[in-house]
Amino acid sequence: MPVISLPNVRLHVQELNPEGAETLIMVHGMFSNLAVYYFNIAPMLAKHFRVVLFDMKGHGMSEKVQTGYDLTSMTNDLRDLMDALGIEKAHLAGYSYGGLVALKMATRFPERVGKLAIIEGPDPSEQETLTIIDTYSKEFLIHYIENFADTTRLLAGKRQLEKNHRMYEFLFNETSIRSDMEGEKAFFNDPAVAAIEHETLLIYGEESNCVPSGRTLASRISNATLVLAPGDHNVPVQQPEVIGKELERFFEPSPLPVG
């Protein structure tokens, strides 16, 4: 699908099963791209839903911008994308920082969110959050190259590594990403998070440093269920079938009305 021009940014979008009755939007984490879902998890869910994937600003094939990586700006982008695609309401799944974007959507635009799945959403108040995201995003890239590059894997992998290295340098050195993320340190303590009423699934790797974040969210969101899966912060890459099946069960489509 082409890059879509929104009011403030151009985002690269991919859709699976565009005729699906219900829509599920999946948000990747910082320093990665939509490929974290595209090859394994998204096809499982596309059997049941219209699945929308997009590269966040500054990532993948989306526009490179210097500012606007805070949660309010990110959710403005997601709302604008929903408007552009004619999506009034969607289920949301978000991984890592993308999980925080999904949570923020539920606090700002609750009427536009169905069910909510948060995979490894880190507590921004933890000092190690940015390091965790950065480290595991590099692991994700290596996995992507090893498993999904084409027949000229070595050459394609080298090109991808070089491209991703440029993305890291851009995000770290030429954008507000660090200060924007640091500005979200109070997010888990926001009363709006505790007021979320959406049915919420929290999936964390049992070996992850972010498990305490999952327990915190589980204690604050009244309609939340915490599930621990084998793996660490990179659990969607390590256990895509496990995560896909958890999401399938949780987002089970509504039954069609009788008569």
Coordinates of C-alpha atoms in Angstrom, one line a residue:
M1 CA 0.0 0.0 0.0
P2 CA 1.3 3.5 -0.7
V3 CA 2.6 6.0 1.8
I4 CA -0.4 8.0 3.1
S5 CA -0.2 11.7 3.5
L6 CA -1.7 12.8 6.9
P7 CA -2.0 16.4 8.2
N8 CA 1.4 16.2 9.9
V9 CA 3.3 13.3 8.5
R10 CA 3.4 10.7 5.7
L11 CA 3.1 7.1 6.9
H12 CA 3.8 3.8 5.2
V13 CA 0.8 1.4 5.6
Q14 CA 0.2 -2.2 4.9
E15 CA -3.2 -4.0 5.1
L16 CA -4.1 -7.6 5.2
N17 CA -7.7 -8.8 4.6
P18 CA -9.0 -5.3 3.9
E19 CA -12.6 -6.7 3.6
G20 CA -12.6 -7.9 7.2
A21 CA -15.7 -7.0 9.2
E22 CA -13.7 -5.7 12.2
T23 CA -10.4 -3.8 12.1
L24 CA -7.3 -4.5 14.2
I25 CA -4.5 -1.9 14.1
M26 CA -1.0 -3.1 15.2
V27 CA 1.6 -0.6 16.4
H28 CA 5.3 -1.6 16.5
G29 CA 7.9 -0.4 18.9
M30 CA 10.5 2.3 18.7
F31 CA 13.5 1.6 16.5
S32 CA 11.8 -1.3 14.6
N33 CA 9.1 -1.3 11.9
L34 CA 5.9 -3.1 10.9
A35 CA 7.9 -6.3 10.0
V36 CA 7.7 -7.3 13.7
Y37 CA 4.2 -8.4 12.9
Y38 CA 4.0 -8.7 9.1
F39 CA 5.5 -12.2 8.5
N40 CA 4.0 -14.3 11.3
I41 CA 1.5 -12.7 13.7
A42 CA -0.5 -10.5 11.3
P43 CA -1.3 -13.3 8.9
M44 CA -2.8 -15.3 11.8
L45 CA -5.0 -12.4 12.8
A46 CA -5.9 -11.6 9.2
K47 CA -7.9 -14.8 9.1
H48 CA -10.4 -13.0 11.3
F49 CA -9.8 -9.2 10.9
R50 CA -8.9 -6.4 8.6
V51 CA -5.3 -5.9 9.9
V52 CA -3.7 -2.5 9.5
L53 CA 0.1 -2.2 10.0
F54 CA 2.1 1.0 9.7
D55 CA 5.6 2.3 10.2
M56 CA 5.7 5.0 12.8
K57 CA 7.1 8.4 11.8
G58 CA 10.9 8.2 11.5
H59 CA 10.8 4.4 11.1
G60 CA 10.7 2.0 8.2
M61 CA 9.4 3.6 5.0
S62 CA 7.5 6.5 6.8
E63 CA 8.6 10.1 6.7
K64 CA 11.7 11.0 8.7
V65 CA 10.8 13.9 11.0
Q66 CA 12.7 15.5 13.8
T67 CA 10.0 16.0 16.4
G68 CA 6.7 14.6 17.6
Y69 CA 7.7 11.3 19.2
D70 CA 5.7 12.0 22.4
L71 CA 2.6 9.9 23.1
T72 CA 0.2 12.8 22.3
S73 CA 1.7 13.4 18.9
M74 CA 1.9 9.7 18.2
T75 CA -1.8 9.2 19.0
N76 CA -2.6 12.2 16.8
D77 CA -0.9 10.4 14.0
L78 CA -2.9 7.2 14.7
R79 CA -6.2 9.0 14.9
D80 CA -5.4 10.8 11.6
L81 CA -4.5 7.5 10.0
M82 CA -7.8 6.0 11.1
D83 CA -9.6 9.0 9.7
A84 CA -7.8 8.6 6.4
L85 CA -8.6 4.9 6.1
G86 CA -12.3 5.4 7.1
I87 CA -11.9 3.5 10.4
E88 CA -14.3 4.7 13.0
K89 CA -13.3 2.1 15.6
A90 CA -10.6 -0.5 15.8
H91 CA -9.0 -3.0 18.2
L92 CA -5.5 -2.0 19.0
A93 CA -2.4 -4.1 19.7
G94 CA 0.9 -2.4 20.6
Y95 CA 4.4 -3.7 21.2
S96 CA 6.9 -2.0 23.5
Y97 CA 6.6 1.8 23.0
G98 CA 3.8 1.0 20.6
G99 CA 1.9 -0.5 23.6
L100 CA 2.1 2.9 25.3
V101 CA 0.7 4.5 22.1
A102 CA -2.2 2.1 22.3
L103 CA -2.8 2.9 25.9
K104 CA -2.7 6.6 25.2
M105 CA -5.3 6.1 22.4
A106 CA -7.6 4.4 24.9
T107 CA -7.2 7.4 27.3
R108 CA -7.6 10.1 24.6
F109 CA -10.1 8.6 22.2
P110 CA -11.8 5.8 24.1
E111 CA -14.8 5.7 21.7
R112 CA -12.5 4.7 18.8
V113 CA -10.9 1.8 20.6
G114 CA -12.4 -1.7 20.9
K115 CA -10.3 -4.2 22.8
L116 CA -6.7 -3.4 23.8
A117 CA -3.6 -5.7 23.7
I118 CA -0.4 -4.4 25.2
I119 CA 2.8 -6.5 24.5
E120 CA 5.8 -5.6 26.7
G121 CA 4.7 -2.0 27.3
P122 CA 7.6 -0.6 29.4
D123 CA 7.1 1.8 32.3
P124 CA 8.6 5.1 31.0
S125 CA 9.6 6.1 34.6
E126 CA 12.2 3.2 34.7
Q127 CA 15.7 4.5 33.9
E128 CA 16.4 1.4 31.7
T129 CA 13.4 1.7 29.4
L130 CA 15.2 3.4 26.5
T131 CA 18.1 1.0 26.8
I132 CA 15.8 -2.0 26.8
I133 CA 13.9 -0.8 23.7
D134 CA 17.2 0.0 21.8
T135 CA 18.9 -3.3 22.7
Y136 CA 16.0 -5.5 21.7
S137 CA 15.2 -3.5 18.6
K138 CA 18.7 -4.4 17.3
E139 CA 18.0 -8.1 18.1
F140 CA 14.8 -7.8 16.1
L141 CA 16.7 -6.5 13.1
I142 CA 19.2 -9.4 13.2
H143 CA 16.3 -11.9 13.4
Y144 CA 14.6 -10.1 10.5
I145 CA 17.6 -10.4 8.3
E146 CA 18.3 -14.0 9.2
N147 CA 14.7 -15.2 8.5
F148 CA 13.1 -12.9 6.0
A149 CA 15.7 -11.6 3.6
D150 CA 15.2 -12.9 0.1
T151 CA 17.5 -15.4 -1.8
T152 CA 20.3 -12.8 -1.9
R153 CA 20.2 -12.9 1.9
L154 CA 23.7 -11.8 2.6
L155 CA 23.6 -8.8 0.3
A156 CA 20.1 -7.9 1.4
G157 CA 21.1 -8.3 5.0
K158 CA 24.0 -6.0 4.6
R159 CA 21.9 -3.4 2.9
Q160 CA 19.3 -3.7 5.7
L161 CA 21.9 -3.3 8.4
E162 CA 23.3 -0.2 6.8
K163 CA 19.8 1.2 6.3
N164 CA 18.9 0.5 9.9
H165 CA 22.1 2.0 11.2
R166 CA 21.3 5.2 9.4
M167 CA 17.8 5.1 11.0
Y168 CA 19.4 4.7 14.5
E169 CA 21.7 7.6 13.9
F170 CA 18.9 9.8 12.6
L171 CA 16.6 9.0 15.5
F172 CA 19.2 9.3 18.2
N173 CA 21.2 12.3 16.9
E174 CA 18.7 14.4 14.8
T175 CA 15.3 14.0 16.6
S176 CA 13.6 14.7 19.9
I177 CA 13.0 11.0 20.5
R178 CA 15.0 10.7 23.7
S179 CA 13.6 13.9 25.3
D180 CA 10.1 13.0 24.1
M181 CA 10.3 9.5 25.7
E182 CA 11.8 10.9 28.9
G183 CA 8.9 13.4 29.0
E184 CA 6.5 10.5 29.4
K185 CA 7.9 9.3 32.7
A186 CA 4.7 10.0 34.6
F187 CA 2.5 8.1 32.2
F188 CA 1.8 5.0 34.2
N189 CA 0.7 7.3 37.1
D190 CA -1.7 9.2 34.9
P191 CA -5.3 8.8 36.4
A192 CA -6.5 8.4 32.8
V193 CA -4.6 5.1 32.6
A194 CA -6.3 3.8 35.8
A195 CA -9.6 4.9 34.3
I196 CA -9.3 2.8 31.1
E197 CA -12.4 0.5 30.9
H198 CA -11.5 -1.4 27.7
E199 CA -11.0 -5.1 27.9
T200 CA -7.2 -5.3 28.0
L201 CA -4.7 -8.1 27.5
L202 CA -1.2 -7.6 28.8
I203 CA 1.4 -10.0 27.4
Y204 CA 4.9 -10.0 28.8
G205 CA 7.9 -12.3 28.4
E206 CA 8.5 -14.2 31.6
E207 CA 12.2 -13.4 31.4
S208 CA 11.7 -9.8 30.5
N209 CA 12.9 -6.9 32.6
C210 CA 9.5 -5.3 31.9
V211 CA 7.4 -7.8 33.8
P212 CA 7.0 -5.4 36.8
S213 CA 5.5 -2.9 34.3
G214 CA 3.0 -5.5 33.3
R215 CA 2.1 -6.1 36.9
T216 CA 1.7 -2.4 37.5
L217 CA -0.7 -2.0 34.6
A218 CA -2.6 -5.1 35.7
S219 CA -3.1 -3.6 39.1
R220 CA -4.3 -0.3 37.7
I221 CA -6.5 -1.2 34.8
S222 CA -9.7 -2.8 36.1
N223 CA -10.5 -5.0 33.1
A224 CA -7.0 -6.2 32.4
T225 CA -5.5 -9.7 32.3
L226 CA -1.8 -10.4 32.5
V227 CA -0.3 -13.3 30.6
L228 CA 3.4 -14.3 30.8
A229 CA 4.8 -16.0 27.7
P230 CA 8.2 -17.8 27.2
G231 CA 10.8 -15.2 26.2
D232 CA 12.0 -11.7 27.1
H233 CA 11.2 -8.3 25.8
N234 CA 11.5 -9.5 22.2
V235 CA 8.8 -12.1 22.7
P236 CA 6.9 -11.3 19.5
V237 CA 10.0 -12.2 17.5
Q238 CA 11.0 -15.2 19.7
Q239 CA 7.5 -16.7 20.0
P240 CA 5.3 -15.4 17.2
E241 CA 2.9 -18.3 17.1
V242 CA 2.4 -18.1 20.9
I243 CA 1.7 -14.4 20.8
G244 CA -0.5 -14.8 17.7
K245 CA -2.6 -17.4 19.3
E246 CA -3.0 -15.3 22.5
L247 CA -4.1 -12.4 20.4
E248 CA -6.5 -14.6 18.3
R249 CA -8.2 -15.8 21.5
F250 CA -8.4 -12.4 23.0
F251 CA -9.6 -10.6 19.8
E252 CA -12.1 -13.3 18.9
P253 CA -14.5 -11.7 16.5
S254 CA -18.0 -10.8 17.6
P255 CA -20.6 -13.4 16.5
L256 CA -22.9 -12.3 13.7
P257 CA -26.4 -11.4 14.7
V258 CA -29.0 -14.1 14.3
G259 CA -32.0 -13.4 11.9

